[in-house]
mmCIF file of C-alpha atoms and ligand atoms in Angstrom:
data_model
loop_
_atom_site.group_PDB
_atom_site.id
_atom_site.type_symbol
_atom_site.label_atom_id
_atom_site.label_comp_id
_atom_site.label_asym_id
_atom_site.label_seq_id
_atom_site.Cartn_x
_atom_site.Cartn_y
_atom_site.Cartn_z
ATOM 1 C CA UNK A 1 -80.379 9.444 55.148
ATOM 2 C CA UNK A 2 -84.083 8.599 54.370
ATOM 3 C CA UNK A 3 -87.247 10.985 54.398
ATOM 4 C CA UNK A 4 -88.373 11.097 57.880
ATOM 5 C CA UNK A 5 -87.128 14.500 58.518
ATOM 6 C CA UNK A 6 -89.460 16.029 55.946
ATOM 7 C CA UNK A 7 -92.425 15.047 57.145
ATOM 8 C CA UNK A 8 -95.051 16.674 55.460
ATOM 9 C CA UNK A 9 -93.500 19.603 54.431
ATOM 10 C CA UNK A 10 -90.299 18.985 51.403
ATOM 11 C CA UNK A 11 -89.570 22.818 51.118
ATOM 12 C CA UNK A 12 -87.005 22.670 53.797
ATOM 13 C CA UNK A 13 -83.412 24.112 52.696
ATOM 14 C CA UNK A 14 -80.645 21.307 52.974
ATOM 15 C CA UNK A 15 -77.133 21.796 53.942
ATOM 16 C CA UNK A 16 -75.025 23.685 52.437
ATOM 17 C CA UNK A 17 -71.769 22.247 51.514
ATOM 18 C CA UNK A 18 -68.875 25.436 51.172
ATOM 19 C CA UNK A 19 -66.481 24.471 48.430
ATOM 20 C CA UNK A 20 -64.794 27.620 49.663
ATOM 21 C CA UNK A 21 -64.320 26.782 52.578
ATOM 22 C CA UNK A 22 -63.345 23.549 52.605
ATOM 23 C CA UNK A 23 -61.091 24.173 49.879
ATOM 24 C CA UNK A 24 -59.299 27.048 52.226
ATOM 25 C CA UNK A 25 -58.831 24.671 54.768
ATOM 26 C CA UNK A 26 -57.308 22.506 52.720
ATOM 27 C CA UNK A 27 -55.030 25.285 51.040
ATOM 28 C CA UNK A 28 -54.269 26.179 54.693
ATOM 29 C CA UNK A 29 -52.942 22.576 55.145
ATOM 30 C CA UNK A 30 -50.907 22.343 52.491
ATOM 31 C CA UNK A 31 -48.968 25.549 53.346
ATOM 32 C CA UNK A 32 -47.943 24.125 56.436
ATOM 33 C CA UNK A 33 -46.673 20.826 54.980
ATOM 34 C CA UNK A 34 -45.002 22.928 52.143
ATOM 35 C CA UNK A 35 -43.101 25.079 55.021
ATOM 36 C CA UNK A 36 -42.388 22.043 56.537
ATOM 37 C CA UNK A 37 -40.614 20.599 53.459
ATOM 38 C CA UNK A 38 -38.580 24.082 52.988
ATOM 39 C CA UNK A 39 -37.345 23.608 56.238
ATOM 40 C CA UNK A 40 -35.656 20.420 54.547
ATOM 41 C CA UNK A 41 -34.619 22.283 51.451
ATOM 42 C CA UNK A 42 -37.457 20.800 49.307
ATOM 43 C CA UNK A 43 -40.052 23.635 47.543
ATOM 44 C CA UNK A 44 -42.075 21.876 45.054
ATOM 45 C CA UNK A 45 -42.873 23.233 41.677
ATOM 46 C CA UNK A 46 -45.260 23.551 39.238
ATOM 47 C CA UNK A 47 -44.770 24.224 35.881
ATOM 48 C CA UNK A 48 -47.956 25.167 33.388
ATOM 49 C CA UNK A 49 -47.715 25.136 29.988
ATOM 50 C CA UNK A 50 -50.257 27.648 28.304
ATOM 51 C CA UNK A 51 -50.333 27.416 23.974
ATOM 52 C CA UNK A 52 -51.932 30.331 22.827
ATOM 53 C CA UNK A 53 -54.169 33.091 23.981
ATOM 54 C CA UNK A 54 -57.454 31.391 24.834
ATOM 55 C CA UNK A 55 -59.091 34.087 27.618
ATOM 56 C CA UNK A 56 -60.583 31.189 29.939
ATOM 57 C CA UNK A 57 -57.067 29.368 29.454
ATOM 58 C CA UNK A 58 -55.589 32.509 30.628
ATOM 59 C CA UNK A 59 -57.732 32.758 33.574
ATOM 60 C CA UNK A 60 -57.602 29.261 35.161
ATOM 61 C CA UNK A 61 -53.731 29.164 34.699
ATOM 62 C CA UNK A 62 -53.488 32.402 36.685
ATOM 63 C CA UNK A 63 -55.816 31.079 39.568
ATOM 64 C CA UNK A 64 -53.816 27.951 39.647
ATOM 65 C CA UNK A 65 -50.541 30.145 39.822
ATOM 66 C CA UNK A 66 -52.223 32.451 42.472
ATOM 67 C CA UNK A 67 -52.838 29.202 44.093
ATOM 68 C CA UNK A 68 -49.406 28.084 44.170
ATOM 69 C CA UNK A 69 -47.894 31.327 45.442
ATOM 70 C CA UNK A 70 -50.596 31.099 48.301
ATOM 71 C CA UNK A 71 -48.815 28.334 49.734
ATOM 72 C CA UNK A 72 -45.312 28.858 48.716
ATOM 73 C CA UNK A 73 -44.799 26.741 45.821
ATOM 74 C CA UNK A 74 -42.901 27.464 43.129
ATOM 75 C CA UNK A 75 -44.350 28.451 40.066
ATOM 76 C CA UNK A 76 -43.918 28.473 36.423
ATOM 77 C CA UNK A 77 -45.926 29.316 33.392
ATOM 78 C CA UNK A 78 -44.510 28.839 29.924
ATOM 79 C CA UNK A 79 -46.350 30.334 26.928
ATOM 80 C CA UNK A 80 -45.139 28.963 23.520
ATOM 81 C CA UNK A 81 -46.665 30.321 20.359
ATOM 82 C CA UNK A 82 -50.367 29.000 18.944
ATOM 83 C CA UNK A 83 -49.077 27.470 16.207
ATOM 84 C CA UNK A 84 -46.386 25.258 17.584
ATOM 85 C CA UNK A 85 -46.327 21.822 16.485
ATOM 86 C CA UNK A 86 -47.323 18.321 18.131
ATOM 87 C CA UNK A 87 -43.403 17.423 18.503
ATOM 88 C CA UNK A 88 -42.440 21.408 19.336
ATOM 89 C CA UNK A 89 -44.984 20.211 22.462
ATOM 90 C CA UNK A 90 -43.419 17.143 22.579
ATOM 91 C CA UNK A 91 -40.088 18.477 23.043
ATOM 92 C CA UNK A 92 -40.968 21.181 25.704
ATOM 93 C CA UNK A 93 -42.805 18.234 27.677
ATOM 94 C CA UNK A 94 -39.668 16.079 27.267
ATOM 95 C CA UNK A 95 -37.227 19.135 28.834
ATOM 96 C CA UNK A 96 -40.178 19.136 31.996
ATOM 97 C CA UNK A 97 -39.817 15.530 32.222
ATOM 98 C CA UNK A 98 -36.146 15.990 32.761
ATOM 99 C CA UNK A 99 -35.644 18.719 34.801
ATOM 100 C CA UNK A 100 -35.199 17.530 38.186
ATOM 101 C CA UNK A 101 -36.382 21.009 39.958
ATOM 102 C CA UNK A 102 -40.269 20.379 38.315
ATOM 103 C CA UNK A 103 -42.549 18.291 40.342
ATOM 104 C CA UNK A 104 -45.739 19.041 38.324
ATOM 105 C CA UNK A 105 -46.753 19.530 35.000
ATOM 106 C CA UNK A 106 -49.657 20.907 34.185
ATOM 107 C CA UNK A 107 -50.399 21.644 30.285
ATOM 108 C CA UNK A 108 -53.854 23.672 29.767
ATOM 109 C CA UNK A 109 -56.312 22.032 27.644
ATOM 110 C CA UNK A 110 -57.937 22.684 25.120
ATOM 111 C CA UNK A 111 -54.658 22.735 22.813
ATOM 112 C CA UNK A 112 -54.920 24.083 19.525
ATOM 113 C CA UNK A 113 -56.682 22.197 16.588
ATOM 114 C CA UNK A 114 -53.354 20.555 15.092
ATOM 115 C CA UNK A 115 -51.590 19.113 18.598
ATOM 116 C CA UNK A 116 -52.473 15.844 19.022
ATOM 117 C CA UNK A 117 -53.677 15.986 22.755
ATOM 118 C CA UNK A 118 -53.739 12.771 23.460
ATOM 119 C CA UNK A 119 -49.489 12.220 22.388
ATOM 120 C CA UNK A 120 -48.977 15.196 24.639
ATOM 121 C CA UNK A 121 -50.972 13.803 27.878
ATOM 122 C CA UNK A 122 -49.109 9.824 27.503
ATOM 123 C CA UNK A 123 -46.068 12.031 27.438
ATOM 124 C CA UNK A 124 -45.757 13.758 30.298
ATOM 125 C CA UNK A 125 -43.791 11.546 33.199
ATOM 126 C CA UNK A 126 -46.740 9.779 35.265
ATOM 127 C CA UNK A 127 -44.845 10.794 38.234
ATOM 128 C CA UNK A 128 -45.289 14.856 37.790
ATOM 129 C CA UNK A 129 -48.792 14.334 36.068
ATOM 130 C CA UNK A 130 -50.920 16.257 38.663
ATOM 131 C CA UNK A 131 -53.732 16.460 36.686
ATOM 132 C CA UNK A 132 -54.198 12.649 37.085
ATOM 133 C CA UNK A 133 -54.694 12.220 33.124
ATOM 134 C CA UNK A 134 -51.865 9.669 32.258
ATOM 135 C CA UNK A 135 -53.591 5.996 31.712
ATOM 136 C CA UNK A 136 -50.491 4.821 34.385
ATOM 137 C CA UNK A 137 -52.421 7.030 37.242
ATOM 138 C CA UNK A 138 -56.023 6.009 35.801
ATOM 139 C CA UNK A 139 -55.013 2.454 35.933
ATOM 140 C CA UNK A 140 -53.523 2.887 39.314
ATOM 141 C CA UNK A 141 -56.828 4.093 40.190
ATOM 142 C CA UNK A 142 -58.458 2.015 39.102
ATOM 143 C CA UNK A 143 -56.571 -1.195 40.741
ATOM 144 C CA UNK A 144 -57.059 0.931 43.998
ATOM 145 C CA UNK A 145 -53.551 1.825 44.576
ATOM 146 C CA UNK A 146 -54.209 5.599 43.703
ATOM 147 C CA UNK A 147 -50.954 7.800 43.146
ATOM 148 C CA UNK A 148 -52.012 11.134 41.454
ATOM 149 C CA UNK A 149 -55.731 11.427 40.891
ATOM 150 C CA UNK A 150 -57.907 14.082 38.656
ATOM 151 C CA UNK A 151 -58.463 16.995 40.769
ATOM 152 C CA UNK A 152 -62.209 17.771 40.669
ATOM 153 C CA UNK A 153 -63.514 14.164 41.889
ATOM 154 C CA UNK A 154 -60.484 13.632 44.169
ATOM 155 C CA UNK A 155 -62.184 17.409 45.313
ATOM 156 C CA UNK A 156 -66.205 15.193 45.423
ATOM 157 C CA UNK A 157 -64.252 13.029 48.280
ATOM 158 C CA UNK A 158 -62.823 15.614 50.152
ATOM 159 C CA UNK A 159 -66.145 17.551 50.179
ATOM 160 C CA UNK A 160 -68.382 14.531 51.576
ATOM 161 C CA UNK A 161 -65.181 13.174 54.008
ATOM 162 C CA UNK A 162 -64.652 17.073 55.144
ATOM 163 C CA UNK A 163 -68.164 17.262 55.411
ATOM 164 C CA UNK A 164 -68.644 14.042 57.465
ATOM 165 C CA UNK A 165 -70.860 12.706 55.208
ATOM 166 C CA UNK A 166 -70.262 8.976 55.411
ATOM 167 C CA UNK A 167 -69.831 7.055 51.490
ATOM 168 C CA UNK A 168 -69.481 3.173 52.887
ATOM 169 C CA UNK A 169 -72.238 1.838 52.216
ATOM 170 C CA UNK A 170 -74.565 4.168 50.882
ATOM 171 C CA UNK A 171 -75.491 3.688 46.955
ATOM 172 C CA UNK A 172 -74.020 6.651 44.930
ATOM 173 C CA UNK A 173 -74.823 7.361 41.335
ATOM 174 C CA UNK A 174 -72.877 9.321 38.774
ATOM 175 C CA UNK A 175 -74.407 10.880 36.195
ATOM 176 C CA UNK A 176 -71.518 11.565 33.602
ATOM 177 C CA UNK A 177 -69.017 9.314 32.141
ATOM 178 C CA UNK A 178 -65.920 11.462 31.319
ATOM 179 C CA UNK A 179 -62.537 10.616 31.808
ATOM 180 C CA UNK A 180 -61.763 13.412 33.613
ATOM 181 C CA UNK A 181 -64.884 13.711 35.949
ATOM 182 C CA UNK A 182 -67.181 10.795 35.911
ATOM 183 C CA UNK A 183 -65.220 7.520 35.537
ATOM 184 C CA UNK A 184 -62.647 8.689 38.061
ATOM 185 C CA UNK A 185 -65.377 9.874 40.221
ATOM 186 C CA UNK A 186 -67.105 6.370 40.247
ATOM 187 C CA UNK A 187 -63.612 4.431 40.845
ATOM 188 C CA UNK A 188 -63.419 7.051 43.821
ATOM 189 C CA UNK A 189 -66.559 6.433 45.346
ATOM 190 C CA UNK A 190 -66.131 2.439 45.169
ATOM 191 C CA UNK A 191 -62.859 2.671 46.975
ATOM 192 C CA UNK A 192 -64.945 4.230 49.438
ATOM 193 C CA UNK A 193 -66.637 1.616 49.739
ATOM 194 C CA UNK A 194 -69.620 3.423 48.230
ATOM 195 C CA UNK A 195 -72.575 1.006 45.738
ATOM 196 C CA UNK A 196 -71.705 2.766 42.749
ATOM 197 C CA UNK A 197 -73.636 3.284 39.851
ATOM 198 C CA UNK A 198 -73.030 5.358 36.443
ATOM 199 C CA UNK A 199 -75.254 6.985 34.029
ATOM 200 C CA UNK A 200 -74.969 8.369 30.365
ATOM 201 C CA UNK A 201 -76.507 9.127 27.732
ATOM 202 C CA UNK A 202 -77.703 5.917 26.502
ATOM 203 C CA UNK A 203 -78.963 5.182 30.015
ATOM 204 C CA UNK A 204 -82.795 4.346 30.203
ATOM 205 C CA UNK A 205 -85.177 5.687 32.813
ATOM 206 C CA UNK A 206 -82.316 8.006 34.124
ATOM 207 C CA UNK A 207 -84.651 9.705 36.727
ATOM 208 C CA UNK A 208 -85.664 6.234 38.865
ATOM 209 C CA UNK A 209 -81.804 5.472 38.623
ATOM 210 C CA UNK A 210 -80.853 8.594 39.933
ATOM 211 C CA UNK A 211 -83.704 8.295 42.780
ATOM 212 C CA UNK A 212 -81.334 5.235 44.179
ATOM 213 C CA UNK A 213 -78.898 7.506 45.129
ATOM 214 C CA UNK A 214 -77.713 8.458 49.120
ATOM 215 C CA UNK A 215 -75.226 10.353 47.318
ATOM 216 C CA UNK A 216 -75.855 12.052 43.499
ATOM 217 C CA UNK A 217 -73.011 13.361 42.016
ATOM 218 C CA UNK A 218 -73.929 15.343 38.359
ATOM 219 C CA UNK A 219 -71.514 15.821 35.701
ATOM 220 C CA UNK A 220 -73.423 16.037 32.473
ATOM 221 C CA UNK A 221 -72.267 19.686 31.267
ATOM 222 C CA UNK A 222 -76.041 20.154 30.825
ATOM 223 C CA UNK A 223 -77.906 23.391 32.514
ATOM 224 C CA UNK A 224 -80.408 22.599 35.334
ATOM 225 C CA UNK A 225 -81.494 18.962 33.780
ATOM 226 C CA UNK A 226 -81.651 17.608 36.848
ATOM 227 C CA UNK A 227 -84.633 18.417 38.609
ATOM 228 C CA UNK A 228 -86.927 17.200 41.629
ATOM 229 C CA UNK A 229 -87.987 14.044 39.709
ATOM 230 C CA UNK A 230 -84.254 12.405 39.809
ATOM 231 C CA UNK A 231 -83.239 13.247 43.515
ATOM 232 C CA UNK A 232 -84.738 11.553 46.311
ATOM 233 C CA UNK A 233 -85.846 13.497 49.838
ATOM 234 C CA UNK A 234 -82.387 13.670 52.193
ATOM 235 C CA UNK A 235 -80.289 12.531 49.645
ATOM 236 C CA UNK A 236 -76.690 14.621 48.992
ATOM 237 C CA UNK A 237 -76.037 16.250 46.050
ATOM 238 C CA UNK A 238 -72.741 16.875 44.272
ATOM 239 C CA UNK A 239 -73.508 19.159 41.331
ATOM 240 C CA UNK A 240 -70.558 19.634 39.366
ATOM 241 C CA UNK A 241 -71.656 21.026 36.313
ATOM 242 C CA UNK A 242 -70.609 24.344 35.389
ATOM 243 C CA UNK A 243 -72.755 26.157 32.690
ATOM 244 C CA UNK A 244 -73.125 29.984 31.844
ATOM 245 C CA UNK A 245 -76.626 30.762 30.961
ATOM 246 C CA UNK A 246 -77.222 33.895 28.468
ATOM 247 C CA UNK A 247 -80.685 33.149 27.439
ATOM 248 C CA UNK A 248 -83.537 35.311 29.168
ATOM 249 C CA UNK A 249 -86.119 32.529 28.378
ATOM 250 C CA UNK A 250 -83.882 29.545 30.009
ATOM 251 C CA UNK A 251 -82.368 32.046 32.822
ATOM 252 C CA UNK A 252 -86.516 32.235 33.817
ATOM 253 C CA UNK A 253 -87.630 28.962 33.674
ATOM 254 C CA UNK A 254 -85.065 28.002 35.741
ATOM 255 C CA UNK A 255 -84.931 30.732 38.599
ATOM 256 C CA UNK A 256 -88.378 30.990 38.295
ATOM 257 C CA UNK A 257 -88.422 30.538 42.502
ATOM 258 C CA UNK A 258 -84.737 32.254 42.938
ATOM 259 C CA UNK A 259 -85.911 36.169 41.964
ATOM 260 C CA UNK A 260 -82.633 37.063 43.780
ATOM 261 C CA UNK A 261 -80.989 35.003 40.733
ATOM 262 C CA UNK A 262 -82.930 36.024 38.201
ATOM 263 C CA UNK A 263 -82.149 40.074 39.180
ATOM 264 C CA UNK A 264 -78.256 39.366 39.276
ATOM 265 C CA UNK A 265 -78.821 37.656 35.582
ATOM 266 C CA UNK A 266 -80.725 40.590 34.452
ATOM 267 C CA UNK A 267 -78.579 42.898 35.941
ATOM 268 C CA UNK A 268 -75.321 41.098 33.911
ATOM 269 C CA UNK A 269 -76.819 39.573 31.184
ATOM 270 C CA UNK A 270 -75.706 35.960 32.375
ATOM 271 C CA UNK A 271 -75.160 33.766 35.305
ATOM 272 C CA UNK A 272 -73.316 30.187 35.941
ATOM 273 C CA UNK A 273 -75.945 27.280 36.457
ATOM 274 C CA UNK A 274 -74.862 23.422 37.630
ATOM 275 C CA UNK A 275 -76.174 20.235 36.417
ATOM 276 C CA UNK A 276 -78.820 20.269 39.032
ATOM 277 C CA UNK A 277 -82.320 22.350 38.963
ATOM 278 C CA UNK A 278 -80.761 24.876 41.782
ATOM 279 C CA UNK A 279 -84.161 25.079 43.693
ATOM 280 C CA UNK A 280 -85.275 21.084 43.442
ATOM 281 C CA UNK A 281 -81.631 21.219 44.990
ATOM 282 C CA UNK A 282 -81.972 23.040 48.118
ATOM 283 C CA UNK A 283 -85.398 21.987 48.853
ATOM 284 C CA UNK A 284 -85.154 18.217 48.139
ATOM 285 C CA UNK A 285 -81.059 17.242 49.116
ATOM 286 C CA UNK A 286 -80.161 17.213 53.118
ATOM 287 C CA UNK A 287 -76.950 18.700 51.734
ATOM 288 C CA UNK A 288 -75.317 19.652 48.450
ATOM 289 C CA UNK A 289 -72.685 21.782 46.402
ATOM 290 C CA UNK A 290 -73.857 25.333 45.325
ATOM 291 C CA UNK A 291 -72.606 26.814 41.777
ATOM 292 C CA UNK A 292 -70.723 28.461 42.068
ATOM 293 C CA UNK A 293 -68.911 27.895 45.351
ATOM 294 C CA UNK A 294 -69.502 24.495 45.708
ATOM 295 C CA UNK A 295 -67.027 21.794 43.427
ATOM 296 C CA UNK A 296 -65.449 24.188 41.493
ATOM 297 C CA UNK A 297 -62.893 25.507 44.101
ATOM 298 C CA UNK A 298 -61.845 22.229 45.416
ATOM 299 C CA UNK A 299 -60.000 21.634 41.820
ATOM 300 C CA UNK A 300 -57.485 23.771 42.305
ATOM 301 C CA UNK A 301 -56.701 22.996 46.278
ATOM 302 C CA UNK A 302 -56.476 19.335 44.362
ATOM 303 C CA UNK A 303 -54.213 20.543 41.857
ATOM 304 C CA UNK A 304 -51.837 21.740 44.791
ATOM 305 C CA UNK A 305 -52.624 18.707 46.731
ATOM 306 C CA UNK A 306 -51.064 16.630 43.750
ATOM 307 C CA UNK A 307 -48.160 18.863 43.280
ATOM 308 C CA UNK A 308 -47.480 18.794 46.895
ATOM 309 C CA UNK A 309 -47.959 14.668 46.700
ATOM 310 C CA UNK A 310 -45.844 14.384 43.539
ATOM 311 C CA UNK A 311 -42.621 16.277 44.928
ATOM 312 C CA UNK A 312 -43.063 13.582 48.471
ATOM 313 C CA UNK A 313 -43.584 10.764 45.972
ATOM 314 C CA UNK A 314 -40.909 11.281 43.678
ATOM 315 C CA UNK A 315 -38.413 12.659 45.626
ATOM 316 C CA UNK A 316 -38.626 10.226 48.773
HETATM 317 P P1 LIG B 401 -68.335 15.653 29.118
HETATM 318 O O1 LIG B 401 -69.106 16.381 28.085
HETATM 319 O O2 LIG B 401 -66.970 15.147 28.801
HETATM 320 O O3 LIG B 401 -69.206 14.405 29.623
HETATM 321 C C1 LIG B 401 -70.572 14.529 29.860
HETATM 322 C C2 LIG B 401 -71.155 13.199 30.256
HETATM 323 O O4 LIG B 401 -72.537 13.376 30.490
HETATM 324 C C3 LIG B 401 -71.019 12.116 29.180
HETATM 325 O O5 LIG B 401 -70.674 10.894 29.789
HETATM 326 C C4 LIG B 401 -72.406 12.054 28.556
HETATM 327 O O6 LIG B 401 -72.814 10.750 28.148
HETATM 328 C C5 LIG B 401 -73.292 12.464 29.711
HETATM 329 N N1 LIG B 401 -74.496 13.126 29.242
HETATM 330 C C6 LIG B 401 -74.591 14.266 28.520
HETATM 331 N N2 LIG B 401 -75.878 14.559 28.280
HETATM 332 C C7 LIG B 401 -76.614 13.604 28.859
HETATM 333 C C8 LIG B 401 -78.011 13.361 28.964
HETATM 334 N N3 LIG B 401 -78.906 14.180 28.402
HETATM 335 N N4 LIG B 401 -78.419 12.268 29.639
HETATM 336 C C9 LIG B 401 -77.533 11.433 30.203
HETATM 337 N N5 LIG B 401 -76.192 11.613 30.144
HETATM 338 C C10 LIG B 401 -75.751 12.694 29.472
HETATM 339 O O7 LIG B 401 -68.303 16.618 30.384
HETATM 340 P P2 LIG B 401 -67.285 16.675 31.649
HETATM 341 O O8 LIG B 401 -67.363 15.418 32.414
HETATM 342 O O9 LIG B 401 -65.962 17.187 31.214
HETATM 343 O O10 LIG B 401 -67.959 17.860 32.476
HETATM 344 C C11 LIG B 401 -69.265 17.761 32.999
HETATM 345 C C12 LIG B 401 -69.639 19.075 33.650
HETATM 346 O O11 LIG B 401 -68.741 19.347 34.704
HETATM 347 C C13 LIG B 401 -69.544 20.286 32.722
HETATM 348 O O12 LIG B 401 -70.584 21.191 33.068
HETATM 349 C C14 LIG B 401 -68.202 20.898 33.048
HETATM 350 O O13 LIG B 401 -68.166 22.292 32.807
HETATM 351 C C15 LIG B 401 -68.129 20.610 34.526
HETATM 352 N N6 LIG B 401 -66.756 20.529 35.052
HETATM 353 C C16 LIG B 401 -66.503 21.183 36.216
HETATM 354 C C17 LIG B 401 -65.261 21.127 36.781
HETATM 355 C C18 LIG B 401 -65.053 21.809 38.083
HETATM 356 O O14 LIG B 401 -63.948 22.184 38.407
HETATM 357 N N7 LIG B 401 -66.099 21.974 38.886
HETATM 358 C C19 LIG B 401 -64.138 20.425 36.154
HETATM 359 C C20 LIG B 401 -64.538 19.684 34.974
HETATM 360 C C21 LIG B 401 -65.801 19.766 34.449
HETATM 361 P P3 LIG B 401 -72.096 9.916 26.951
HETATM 362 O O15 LIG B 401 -70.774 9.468 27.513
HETATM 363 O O16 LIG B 401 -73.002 8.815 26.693
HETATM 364 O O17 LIG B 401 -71.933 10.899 25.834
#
């Protein structure tokens, strides 16, 4: 990486890194291990539990059914009321935990105000938790003997080894501290062998830390804030921030050089945005992650991944 092929002129457009694609090659993978494992009488399964009606709930259970079906696992969802209780949860979880024929559970978040989340997630058997949430597969991670890992930064490694971008080494910053995305995303990186650093809120001077990083992965959950002043010349970008922009004023300042943008969010009134200024990106990174199409479709093939990992793991 370094500057040298810029020259003089920064405007030119850096790789682009196809979460689609990569993420159908994966899927295309996995369907031929999961025929494989039919042959030998084994058809993993994934079982979602969905409370309530919430429409984006809806939506990414569906996908991650569609997913399933895609490579021939089976799949269930199970929908129990809105107003169930923590132990009503506890007890469905409990039945999942049992029930030899489930090799993933997957239970939707956000739950409803009065389930206690957190008794739910230490409940489900570490073994079939494919979303990689349980403190037994964080801990595993983080001792680097990974078992199941959270999907979307297991999906940041596959995108930069798929992409044969190489991590040992190079200094990678994470900007984002969640427990689902950034702290697993920084343990991944250093078992790479990556120079890791993380960023938050209370970090000071964020823009010359970020300017360290060979590889900048964003996960802030804040539109566009990271512009041309926090990425340095050739470096990659992993933007995986997902925001939907409805405001006119913020939709222009920030496809102000994107009029192809701008007429799709005028045309439908809003538009997704990452965690990176979109064109700082592509003039300014040798290669990074589009939104959409870039991070975002790699959770799922991850989600599969895990299932498909969980049924090997558990059942020998
Ligand atoms: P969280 O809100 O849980 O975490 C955000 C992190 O960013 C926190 O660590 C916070 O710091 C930090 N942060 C927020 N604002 C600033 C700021 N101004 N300066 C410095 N640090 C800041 O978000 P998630 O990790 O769950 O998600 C991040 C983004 O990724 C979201 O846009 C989300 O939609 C997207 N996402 C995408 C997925 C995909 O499939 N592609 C999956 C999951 C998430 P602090 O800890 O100090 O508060």
């Amino acid at each position: 990486m370094g500057g040298s092929r810029w020259g003089e002129n920064k405007t030119v457009a850096g790789r682009i890194l196809s979460g689609n694609q990569i993420r159908d090659q994966i899927l295309a993978e996995l369907a031929e291990q999961v025929a494989d494992l039919a042959r030998r009488g084994v058809v993993p399964g994934l079982t979602a539990v969905l409370v309530g009606d919430d429409p984006a709930s809806q939506i990414y259970v569906r996908n991650k059914m569609a997913a399933c079906e895609k490579i021939g696992l089976r799949s269930r969802t199970l929908r129990p009321p809105a107003d169930l209780s923590t132990e009503d949860l506890l007890a469905i979880v409990e039945e999942l935990n049992a029930d030899p024929e489930v090799d993933g559970i997957l239970v939707q978040l956000p739950l409803p105000r009065q389930v206690d989340a957190d008794r739910i997630l230490l409940a489900i058997d570490p073994a079939k938790d494919v979303d990689g949430f349980h403190p037994m597969n964080v801990g595993a991670l983080a001792t680097g003997k990974p078992r199941l890992v959270s999907c979307t930064p297991a999906g940041l490694i596959e995108i930069l080894k798929r992409s044969d971008i190489p991590i040992a080494g190079k200094r990678a910053v994470v900007l984002g501290r969640s427990n689902i995305v950034g702290k697993p995303a920084a343990l991944l990186l250093l078992a790479e062998n990556a120079t890791v650093t993380v960023c938050h809120s209370r970090t000071q001077d964020l823009p010359s830390v970020a300017r360290e990083a060979d590889i900048l992965v964003a996960a802030l959950g804040r539109p566009a804030m990271i512009g041309a002043d926090c990425i340095r010349p050739g470096a990659v970008v992993l933007d995986v921030g997902i925001n939907r922009i409805t405001d006119p004023a913020e939709a222009e300042r920030i496809f102000a050089r994107q009029p192809e943008k701008l007429a799709r969010f005028r045309e439908k009134g809003s538009i997704l945005v990452g965690d990176v200024h979109p064109a700082d990106m592509e003039e300014l990174a040798s290669a990074y992650t589009p939104v959409p199409g870039g991070v975002g479709p790699l959770t799922i093939a991850m989600l599969m991944s895990n299932t498909v990992r969980a049924a090997v793991l558990r059942r020998g």
